[in-house]
mmCIF file of C-alpha atoms in Angstrom:
data_model
loop_
_atom_site.group_PDB
_atom_site.id
_atom_site.type_symbol
_atom_site.label_atom_id
_atom_site.label_comp_id
_atom_site.label_asym_id
_atom_site.label_seq_id
_atom_site.Cartn_x
_atom_site.Cartn_y
_atom_site.Cartn_z
ATOM 1 C CA UNK P 1 12.313 15.282 -11.302
ATOM 2 C CA UNK P 2 15.505 13.291 -10.652
ATOM 3 C CA UNK P 3 18.104 14.041 -8.016
ATOM 4 C CA UNK P 4 21.110 16.101 -9.272
ATOM 5 C CA UNK P 5 24.143 13.926 -9.988
ATOM 6 C CA UNK P 6 26.430 15.514 -7.398
ATOM 7 C CA UNK P 7 23.758 15.217 -4.727
ATOM 8 C CA UNK P 8 23.023 11.609 -5.695
ATOM 9 C CA UNK P 9 26.706 10.681 -5.420
ATOM 10 C CA UNK P 10 26.969 12.437 -2.046
ATOM 11 C CA UNK P 11 23.812 10.645 -0.849
ATOM 12 C CA UNK P 12 25.235 7.228 -1.892
ATOM 13 C CA UNK P 13 28.500 7.929 -0.069
ATOM 14 C CA UNK P 14 26.586 9.045 3.013
ATOM 15 C CA UNK P 15 24.600 5.785 3.055
ATOM 16 C CA UNK P 16 27.802 3.776 2.702
ATOM 17 C CA UNK P 17 29.393 5.544 5.661
ATOM 18 C CA UNK P 18 26.247 5.279 7.777
ATOM 19 C CA UNK P 19 25.579 1.598 7.019
ATOM 20 C CA UNK P 20 26.076 -0.368 10.233
ATOM 21 C CA UNK P 21 29.159 -2.518 10.533
ATOM 22 C CA UNK P 22 28.430 -6.150 11.308
ATOM 23 C CA UNK P 23 29.547 -7.309 14.731
ATOM 24 C CA UNK P 24 29.851 -10.813 16.105
ATOM 25 C CA UNK P 25 28.465 -12.129 19.388
ATOM 26 C CA UNK P 26 29.712 -15.467 20.696
ATOM 27 C CA UNK P 27 27.362 -17.856 22.471
ATOM 28 C CA UNK P 28 28.623 -20.962 24.213
ATOM 29 C CA UNK P 29 26.276 -23.973 24.181
ATOM 30 C CA UNK P 30 27.322 -26.437 26.861
ATOM 31 C CA UNK P 31 26.725 -30.145 26.487
ATOM 32 C CA UNK P 32 24.611 -30.995 29.540
ATOM 33 C CA UNK P 33 25.886 -33.246 32.298
ATOM 34 C CA UNK P 34 23.530 -36.223 32.202
ATOM 35 C CA UNK P 35 24.425 -39.152 34.397
ATOM 36 C CA UNK P 36 25.477 -42.339 32.583
ATOM 37 C CA UNK P 37 25.084 -40.723 29.135
ATOM 38 C CA UNK P 38 27.934 -39.969 26.755
ATOM 39 C CA UNK P 39 26.333 -37.410 24.458
ATOM 40 C CA UNK P 40 27.447 -36.356 20.994
ATOM 41 C CA UNK P 41 26.012 -33.561 18.835
ATOM 42 C CA UNK P 42 23.213 -34.584 16.471
ATOM 43 C CA UNK P 43 21.276 -31.583 15.097
ATOM 44 C CA UNK P 44 19.876 -28.130 15.916
ATOM 45 C CA UNK P 45 16.768 -26.133 15.057
ATOM 46 C CA UNK P 46 17.108 -23.204 12.649
ATOM 47 C CA UNK P 47 17.199 -20.620 15.456
ATOM 48 C CA UNK P 48 19.412 -22.804 17.694
ATOM 49 C CA UNK P 49 16.787 -22.733 20.458
ATOM 50 C CA UNK P 50 16.778 -26.551 20.476
ATOM 51 C CA UNK P 51 19.953 -28.619 20.164
ATOM 52 C CA UNK P 52 19.796 -32.418 19.963
ATOM 53 C CA UNK P 53 22.460 -34.783 21.309
ATOM 54 C CA UNK P 54 22.481 -38.564 21.199
ATOM 55 C CA UNK P 55 23.935 -41.518 23.081
ATOM 56 C CA UNK P 56 23.553 -44.329 20.563
ATOM 57 C CA UNK P 57 24.674 -46.967 23.054
ATOM 58 C CA UNK P 58 21.894 -46.019 25.480
ATOM 59 C CA UNK P 59 19.450 -45.277 22.613
ATOM 60 C CA UNK P 60 18.661 -41.878 24.116
ATOM 61 C CA UNK P 61 18.330 -38.413 22.589
ATOM 62 C CA UNK P 62 18.773 -35.324 24.739
ATOM 63 C CA UNK P 63 17.000 -32.158 23.602
ATOM 64 C CA UNK P 64 18.668 -29.081 25.077
ATOM 65 C CA UNK P 65 16.605 -25.882 25.148
ATOM 66 C CA UNK P 66 19.483 -23.409 25.001
ATOM 67 C CA UNK P 67 17.511 -20.276 25.902
ATOM 68 C CA UNK P 68 15.750 -21.916 28.849
ATOM 69 C CA UNK P 69 18.741 -23.967 29.985
ATOM 70 C CA UNK P 70 16.526 -27.056 30.308
ATOM 71 C CA UNK P 71 16.726 -30.557 28.844
ATOM 72 C CA UNK P 72 14.354 -33.314 27.772
ATOM 73 C CA UNK P 73 15.384 -36.971 27.361
ATOM 74 C CA UNK P 74 13.801 -39.348 24.855
ATOM 75 C CA UNK P 75 14.677 -43.036 25.134
ATOM 76 C CA UNK P 76 13.862 -44.279 21.653
ATOM 77 C CA UNK P 77 15.180 -47.733 22.547
ATOM 78 C CA UNK P 78 11.942 -48.381 24.446
ATOM 79 C CA UNK P 79 10.151 -48.303 21.066
ATOM 80 C CA UNK P 80 12.316 -51.105 19.731
ATOM 81 C CA UNK P 81 14.471 -48.868 17.524
ATOM 82 C CA UNK P 82 17.972 -50.143 16.889
ATOM 83 C CA UNK P 83 19.218 -47.236 14.804
ATOM 84 C CA UNK P 84 17.987 -43.689 14.355
ATOM 85 C CA UNK P 85 19.049 -40.755 12.198
ATOM 86 C CA UNK P 86 17.590 -37.272 12.615
ATOM 87 C CA UNK P 87 17.113 -35.537 9.288
ATOM 88 C CA UNK P 88 15.573 -32.154 10.082
ATOM 89 C CA UNK P 89 13.848 -29.993 12.687
ATOM 90 C CA UNK P 90 10.574 -28.252 11.887
ATOM 91 C CA UNK P 91 10.929 -24.469 11.551
ATOM 92 C CA UNK P 92 9.684 -23.835 15.106
ATOM 93 C CA UNK P 93 11.832 -26.617 16.604
ATOM 94 C CA UNK P 94 8.831 -28.528 17.967
ATOM 95 C CA UNK P 95 9.244 -31.634 15.787
ATOM 96 C CA UNK P 96 11.956 -33.719 14.197
ATOM 97 C CA UNK P 97 11.762 -35.934 11.155
ATOM 98 C CA UNK P 98 13.911 -39.026 11.429
ATOM 99 C CA UNK P 99 14.601 -42.414 9.930
ATOM 100 C CA UNK P 100 14.748 -45.480 12.143
ATOM 101 C CA UNK P 101 15.311 -49.177 11.705
ATOM 102 C CA UNK P 102 14.434 -52.305 13.662
ATOM 103 C CA UNK P 103 14.628 -56.053 13.226
ATOM 104 C CA UNK P 104 11.521 -58.060 12.481
ATOM 105 C CA UNK P 105 11.695 -61.813 11.966
ATOM 106 C CA UNK P 106 15.428 -61.548 11.350
ATOM 107 C CA UNK P 107 15.170 -58.849 8.634
ATOM 108 C CA UNK P 108 15.855 -55.162 9.007
ATOM 109 C CA UNK P 109 12.961 -52.796 8.329
ATOM 110 C CA UNK P 110 13.166 -49.029 7.934
ATOM 111 C CA UNK P 111 10.617 -46.288 8.482
ATOM 112 C CA UNK P 112 10.449 -42.505 8.210
ATOM 113 C CA UNK P 113 8.681 -40.851 11.132
ATOM 114 C CA UNK P 114 8.041 -37.543 12.905
ATOM 115 C CA UNK P 115 8.461 -37.060 16.630
ATOM 116 C CA UNK P 116 6.688 -34.236 18.502
ATOM 117 C CA UNK P 117 8.989 -33.396 21.395
ATOM 118 C CA UNK P 118 6.574 -31.688 23.800
ATOM 119 C CA UNK P 119 3.784 -34.226 23.242
ATOM 120 C CA UNK P 120 6.115 -37.270 23.208
ATOM 121 C CA UNK P 121 4.203 -38.439 20.132
ATOM 122 C CA UNK P 122 5.498 -40.429 17.160
ATOM 123 C CA UNK P 123 3.906 -40.640 13.703
ATOM 124 C CA UNK P 124 5.141 -42.968 10.954
ATOM 125 C CA UNK P 125 5.102 -41.381 7.487
ATOM 126 C CA UNK P 126 6.678 -44.008 5.236
ATOM 127 C CA UNK P 127 7.452 -47.699 5.586
ATOM 128 C CA UNK P 128 10.098 -49.041 3.247
ATOM 129 C CA UNK P 129 9.312 -52.199 1.334
ATOM 130 C CA UNK P 130 12.218 -54.585 1.706
ATOM 131 C CA UNK P 131 15.833 -54.038 2.542
ATOM 132 C CA UNK P 132 16.671 -52.028 -0.579
ATOM 133 C CA UNK P 133 14.238 -49.193 -0.005
ATOM 134 C CA UNK P 134 16.426 -46.224 0.850
ATOM 135 C CA UNK P 135 16.442 -42.455 1.257
ATOM 136 C CA UNK P 136 19.482 -41.050 -0.509
ATOM 137 C CA UNK P 137 19.242 -37.517 0.914
ATOM 138 C CA UNK P 138 18.135 -36.050 4.255
ATOM 139 C CA UNK P 139 14.394 -35.259 4.161
ATOM 140 C CA UNK P 140 13.664 -31.536 4.589
ATOM 141 C CA UNK P 141 10.598 -29.787 5.999
ATOM 142 C CA UNK P 142 9.051 -27.007 3.932
ATOM 143 C CA UNK P 143 9.022 -23.641 5.793
ATOM 144 C CA UNK P 144 5.304 -24.012 6.606
ATOM 145 C CA UNK P 145 5.782 -27.643 7.710
ATOM 146 C CA UNK P 146 3.171 -28.985 5.281
ATOM 147 C CA UNK P 147 5.540 -30.847 2.965
ATOM 148 C CA UNK P 148 8.699 -32.927 3.210
ATOM 149 C CA UNK P 149 11.059 -33.119 0.243
ATOM 150 C CA UNK P 150 13.355 -36.116 -0.195
ATOM 151 C CA UNK P 151 15.179 -38.161 -2.791
ATOM 152 C CA UNK P 152 15.318 -41.924 -2.714
ATOM 153 C CA UNK P 153 14.115 -45.336 -3.711
ATOM 154 C CA UNK P 154 11.017 -45.971 -1.649
ATOM 155 C CA UNK P 155 10.461 -49.518 -2.931
ATOM 156 C CA UNK P 156 12.883 -52.200 -4.208
ATOM 157 C CA UNK P 157 13.833 -51.898 -7.884
ATOM 158 C CA UNK P 158 11.584 -48.832 -8.287
ATOM 159 C CA UNK P 159 14.477 -46.491 -8.991
ATOM 160 C CA UNK P 160 15.500 -43.202 -7.409
ATOM 161 C CA UNK P 161 12.959 -40.395 -7.533
ATOM 162 C CA UNK P 162 12.536 -36.892 -6.197
ATOM 163 C CA UNK P 163 9.465 -36.816 -3.894
ATOM 164 C CA UNK P 164 7.231 -34.425 -2.034
ATOM 165 C CA UNK P 165 5.466 -36.125 0.885
ATOM 166 C CA UNK P 166 2.665 -34.417 2.790
ATOM 167 C CA UNK P 167 3.043 -33.866 6.525
ATOM 168 C CA UNK P 168 0.430 -36.568 7.127
ATOM 169 C CA UNK P 169 2.269 -39.018 4.856
ATOM 170 C CA UNK P 170 -0.917 -39.658 2.856
ATOM 171 C CA UNK P 171 0.153 -37.794 -0.316
ATOM 172 C CA UNK P 172 3.286 -38.639 -2.284
ATOM 173 C CA UNK P 173 4.153 -36.590 -5.372
ATOM 174 C CA UNK P 174 6.817 -37.944 -7.718
ATOM 175 C CA UNK P 175 8.480 -34.907 -9.288
ATOM 176 C CA UNK P 176 11.708 -36.125 -10.859
ATOM 177 C CA UNK P 177 13.993 -39.073 -11.520
ATOM 178 C CA UNK P 178 17.787 -38.797 -11.480
ATOM 179 C CA UNK P 179 20.420 -41.242 -10.306
ATOM 180 C CA UNK P 180 22.802 -38.646 -8.920
ATOM 181 C CA UNK P 181 21.384 -35.834 -6.864
ATOM 182 C CA UNK P 182 22.259 -33.872 -3.711
ATOM 183 C CA UNK P 183 21.890 -30.718 -1.647
ATOM 184 C CA UNK P 184 18.154 -30.017 -1.344
ATOM 185 C CA UNK P 185 17.315 -26.499 -0.058
ATOM 186 C CA UNK P 186 13.841 -24.980 0.322
ATOM 187 C CA UNK P 187 13.318 -21.281 -0.392
ATOM 188 C CA UNK P 188 12.078 -19.113 2.471
ATOM 189 C CA UNK P 189 8.497 -18.872 1.187
ATOM 190 C CA UNK P 190 8.362 -22.542 0.170
ATOM 191 C CA UNK P 191 7.832 -21.601 -3.492
ATOM 192 C CA UNK P 192 11.103 -23.127 -4.765
ATOM 193 C CA UNK P 193 13.497 -25.984 -4.101
ATOM 194 C CA UNK P 194 17.135 -25.775 -5.194
ATOM 195 C CA UNK P 195 19.039 -28.998 -5.795
ATOM 196 C CA UNK P 196 21.996 -30.396 -7.719
ATOM 197 C CA UNK P 197 22.085 -32.980 -10.460
ATOM 198 C CA UNK P 198 25.474 -34.624 -10.757
ATOM 199 C CA UNK P 199 27.064 -35.588 -14.065
ATOM 200 C CA UNK P 200 30.083 -37.770 -14.677
ATOM 201 C CA UNK P 201 30.929 -41.326 -13.736
ATOM 202 C CA UNK P 202 34.291 -40.500 -12.190
ATOM 203 C CA UNK P 203 35.693 -37.673 -10.116
ATOM 204 C CA UNK P 204 35.783 -34.776 -10.484
ATOM 205 C CA UNK P 205 32.001 -34.827 -10.746
ATOM 206 C CA UNK P 206 30.171 -31.847 -12.223
ATOM 207 C CA UNK P 207 27.220 -30.513 -10.214
ATOM 208 C CA UNK P 208 24.526 -28.527 -11.990
ATOM 209 C CA UNK P 209 22.257 -26.249 -9.963
ATOM 210 C CA UNK P 210 18.566 -26.662 -10.729
ATOM 211 C CA UNK P 211 15.441 -24.921 -9.453
ATOM 212 C CA UNK P 212 12.058 -26.577 -8.960
ATOM 213 C CA UNK P 213 8.933 -24.390 -8.823
ATOM 214 C CA UNK P 214 6.548 -26.126 -6.415
ATOM 215 C CA UNK P 215 3.497 -24.138 -7.536
ATOM 216 C CA UNK P 216 4.008 -24.601 -11.296
ATOM 217 C CA UNK P 217 5.586 -28.076 -11.087
ATOM 218 C CA UNK P 218 8.455 -27.084 -13.389
ATOM 219 C CA UNK P 219 12.254 -27.478 -13.279
ATOM 220 C CA UNK P 220 14.973 -25.365 -14.892
ATOM 221 C CA UNK P 221 18.739 -25.367 -15.017
ATOM 222 C CA UNK P 222 20.192 -22.300 -13.303
ATOM 223 C CA UNK P 223 23.970 -22.749 -13.558
ATOM 224 C CA UNK P 224 26.859 -25.166 -13.543
ATOM 225 C CA UNK P 225 28.084 -25.284 -9.967
ATOM 226 C CA UNK P 226 26.098 -24.958 -6.782
ATOM 227 C CA UNK P 227 27.822 -27.721 -4.851
ATOM 228 C CA UNK P 228 26.162 -28.427 -1.477
ATOM 229 C CA UNK P 229 26.136 -24.780 -0.420
ATOM 230 C CA UNK P 230 23.366 -22.474 -1.572
ATOM 231 C CA UNK P 231 20.797 -20.214 0.044
ATOM 232 C CA UNK P 232 17.762 -18.210 -1.128
ATOM 233 C CA UNK P 233 17.302 -14.517 -0.328
ATOM 234 C CA UNK P 234 14.489 -13.678 2.139
ATOM 235 C CA UNK P 235 12.214 -12.624 -0.760
ATOM 236 C CA UNK P 236 13.150 -15.697 -2.890
ATOM 237 C CA UNK P 237 14.304 -13.537 -5.832
ATOM 238 C CA UNK P 238 18.009 -14.398 -5.520
ATOM 239 C CA UNK P 239 20.148 -17.402 -4.643
ATOM 240 C CA UNK P 240 23.792 -17.461 -3.543
ATOM 241 C CA UNK P 241 25.911 -20.494 -4.426
ATOM 242 C CA UNK P 242 29.382 -21.736 -5.351
ATOM 243 C CA UNK P 243 30.223 -21.330 -9.019
ATOM 244 C CA UNK P 244 32.084 -23.979 -11.026
ATOM 245 C CA UNK P 245 35.244 -21.835 -10.653
ATOM 246 C CA UNK P 246 34.972 -21.954 -6.881
ATOM 247 C CA UNK P 247 33.747 -18.383 -6.388
ATOM 248 C CA UNK P 248 30.775 -17.054 -4.427
ATOM 249 C CA UNK P 249 28.088 -16.306 -7.011
ATOM 250 C CA UNK P 250 24.769 -14.526 -6.754
ATOM 251 C CA UNK P 251 22.051 -15.186 -9.311
ATOM 252 C CA UNK P 252 18.407 -14.363 -9.845
ATOM 253 C CA UNK P 253 16.218 -17.413 -9.414
ATOM 254 C CA UNK P 254 14.836 -16.954 -12.934
ATOM 255 C CA UNK P 255 18.400 -17.001 -14.333
ATOM 256 C CA UNK P 256 18.269 -13.466 -15.723
ATOM 257 C CA UNK P 257 21.268 -12.067 -13.838
ATOM 258 C CA UNK P 258 24.481 -13.331 -12.214
ATOM 259 C CA UNK P 259 27.393 -11.678 -10.437
ATOM 260 C CA UNK P 260 30.521 -12.708 -8.531
ATOM 261 C CA UNK P 261 30.515 -11.656 -4.874
ATOM 262 C CA UNK P 262 33.871 -13.072 -3.752
ATOM 263 C CA UNK P 263 36.697 -15.082 -5.248
ATOM 264 C CA UNK P 264 36.547 -17.557 -2.399
ATOM 265 C CA UNK P 265 34.995 -20.996 -1.983
ATOM 266 C CA UNK P 266 32.281 -20.285 0.566
ATOM 267 C CA UNK P 267 29.968 -22.497 2.614
ATOM 268 C CA UNK P 268 27.023 -22.188 5.057
ATOM 269 C CA UNK P 269 25.577 -19.076 3.413
ATOM 270 C CA UNK P 270 23.203 -16.973 5.533
ATOM 271 C CA UNK P 271 21.358 -13.807 4.420
ATOM 272 C CA UNK P 272 20.800 -10.813 6.674
ATOM 273 C CA UNK P 273 17.087 -10.254 7.439
ATOM 274 C CA UNK P 274 16.926 -7.241 5.096
ATOM 275 C CA UNK P 275 18.510 -9.245 2.268
ATOM 276 C CA UNK P 276 21.392 -6.782 1.798
ATOM 277 C CA UNK P 277 24.295 -8.843 3.158
ATOM 278 C CA UNK P 278 25.453 -12.448 2.978
ATOM 279 C CA UNK P 279 27.640 -14.152 5.572
ATOM 280 C CA UNK P 280 29.586 -17.340 4.877
ATOM 281 C CA UNK P 281 32.416 -19.560 6.053
ATOM 282 C CA UNK P 282 35.769 -19.895 4.363
ATOM 283 C CA UNK P 283 38.257 -22.534 5.466
ATOM 284 C CA UNK P 284 41.835 -23.427 4.596
ATOM 285 C CA UNK P 285 42.256 -27.171 4.156
ATOM 286 C CA UNK P 286 45.395 -29.278 4.430
ATOM 287 C CA UNK P 287 45.159 -31.371 1.213
ATOM 288 C CA UNK P 288 47.297 -34.188 2.597
ATOM 289 C CA UNK P 289 45.359 -34.692 5.831
ATOM 290 C CA UNK P 290 42.071 -33.469 4.278
ATOM 291 C CA UNK P 291 41.503 -31.404 7.401
ATOM 292 C CA UNK P 292 40.695 -27.773 8.090
ATOM 293 C CA UNK P 293 43.604 -25.796 9.535
ATOM 294 C CA UNK P 294 41.972 -22.345 9.561
ATOM 295 C CA UNK P 295 38.369 -21.147 9.436
ATOM 296 C CA UNK P 296 36.859 -17.664 9.173
ATOM 297 C CA UNK P 297 33.486 -15.963 8.990
ATOM 298 C CA UNK P 298 33.088 -13.454 6.151
ATOM 299 C CA UNK P 299 30.387 -10.970 5.156
ATOM 300 C CA UNK P 300 29.775 -9.220 1.829
ATOM 301 C CA UNK P 301 27.153 -6.849 0.433
ATOM 302 C CA UNK P 302 24.916 -8.261 -2.303
ATOM 303 C CA UNK P 303 26.463 -5.866 -4.837
ATOM 304 C CA UNK P 304 29.874 -7.432 -4.123
ATOM 305 C CA UNK P 305 31.268 -4.529 -2.108
ATOM 306 C CA UNK P 306 32.705 -4.444 1.410
ATOM 307 C CA UNK P 307 33.921 -8.052 1.599
ATOM 308 C CA UNK P 308 35.264 -8.387 5.141
ATOM 309 C CA UNK P 309 36.576 -11.074 7.459
ATOM 310 C CA UNK P 310 34.544 -10.872 10.663
ATOM 311 C CA UNK P 311 36.011 -13.521 12.926
ATOM 312 C CA UNK P 312 38.391 -16.441 13.163
ATOM 313 C CA UNK P 313 36.624 -19.641 14.174
ATOM 314 C CA UNK P 314 37.675 -23.048 15.485
ATOM 315 C CA UNK P 315 38.852 -25.137 12.497
ATOM 316 C CA UNK P 316 36.941 -28.303 11.744
ATOM 317 C CA UNK P 317 33.228 -28.798 11.543
ATOM 318 C CA UNK P 318 30.963 -29.620 14.460
ATOM 319 C CA UNK P 319 31.017 -30.109 17.364
ATOM 320 C CA UNK P 320 33.459 -27.262 18.135
ATOM 321 C CA UNK P 321 31.902 -24.958 15.507
ATOM 322 C CA UNK P 322 28.165 -25.397 15.856
ATOM 323 C CA UNK P 323 27.031 -22.661 13.471
ATOM 324 C CA UNK P 324 25.783 -19.090 13.332
ATOM 325 C CA UNK P 325 22.723 -16.969 12.545
ATOM 326 C CA UNK P 326 21.845 -13.313 12.055
ATOM 327 C CA UNK P 327 20.394 -11.711 15.188
ATOM 328 C CA UNK P 328 19.526 -8.559 13.211
ATOM 329 C CA UNK P 329 20.924 -6.717 10.195
ATOM 330 C CA UNK P 330 24.124 -5.746 12.013
ATOM 331 C CA UNK P 331 24.742 -8.615 14.440
ATOM 332 C CA UNK P 332 25.688 -12.271 13.920
ATOM 333 C CA UNK P 333 25.579 -14.815 16.745
ATOM 334 C CA UNK P 334 28.223 -17.539 16.488
ATOM 335 C CA UNK P 335 27.487 -20.737 18.441
ATOM 336 C CA UNK P 336 30.189 -22.973 19.806
ATOM 337 C CA UNK P 337 29.831 -26.208 21.747
ATOM 338 C CA UNK P 338 31.623 -26.714 25.040
ATOM 339 C CA UNK P 339 32.069 -30.409 25.629
ATOM 340 C CA UNK P 340 32.563 -31.795 29.101
#
């Protein structure tokens, strides 16, 4: 038998009043003092337990373990690398995937490799054939670390393809071919990949948000919009993204339902662990200088209610504003870098 209407309404109001308000904790991550190194921010693991800094002149990467307040230095110059670009940390922060280049007989060669930090071990996954082989998007680890998704031309004149590469580098799966593509995001279970196909030869370009089902090897168009900012819910049933109108949209992954959460242009979406709230950045940009003048952290319920500004943040992207994550369903930790 159903709950009486008056009681049901009272119960809903009671839940709304008892739902915990989200609070913000600030955590300062200090750039370590390392003699003779001038470090700049490079990347961080998903839980911010490992933060990577680089001195490109000295060909050295510094891994800072923020919770342990310890550091580890890796001099990649000893391996003959001339340039290096970190693409992604593994989910547990133990490995990084990176692209490096070196000169051989006067020509530049490029390789994609994985470095295990604790074991000081390097594994090469892909070697690019000729100078024109190129990765056009940062490679991304799947949540279980078994696959790496990327988009690029792996051999000269082959054309740009969407690839899945096994962790060992032995298996390459070609799963799509598009000239203009960006913004790869894995779902939390590894079932889906969200990405954008770009249409138009001149600005303003039109991004279309697509979903790829890894298990079924199928693609479908979800919506016009998506931009670079999108994020799957913890259970992979929903995805939040920027609509073509510049609003925060929420849609079911199968495309059966959409709703507007906020009439703001959001970025860096993060879901609460219970999947009931979404936090995001909003920034005011000076159009003449193309520079942020104000930045704020917002939170909204997934039904579009209780949109609130949580905190004002340092304008501009990293290094001052490193990022944030949910500590639990009612607490967000905001990380800021303190440079020497």
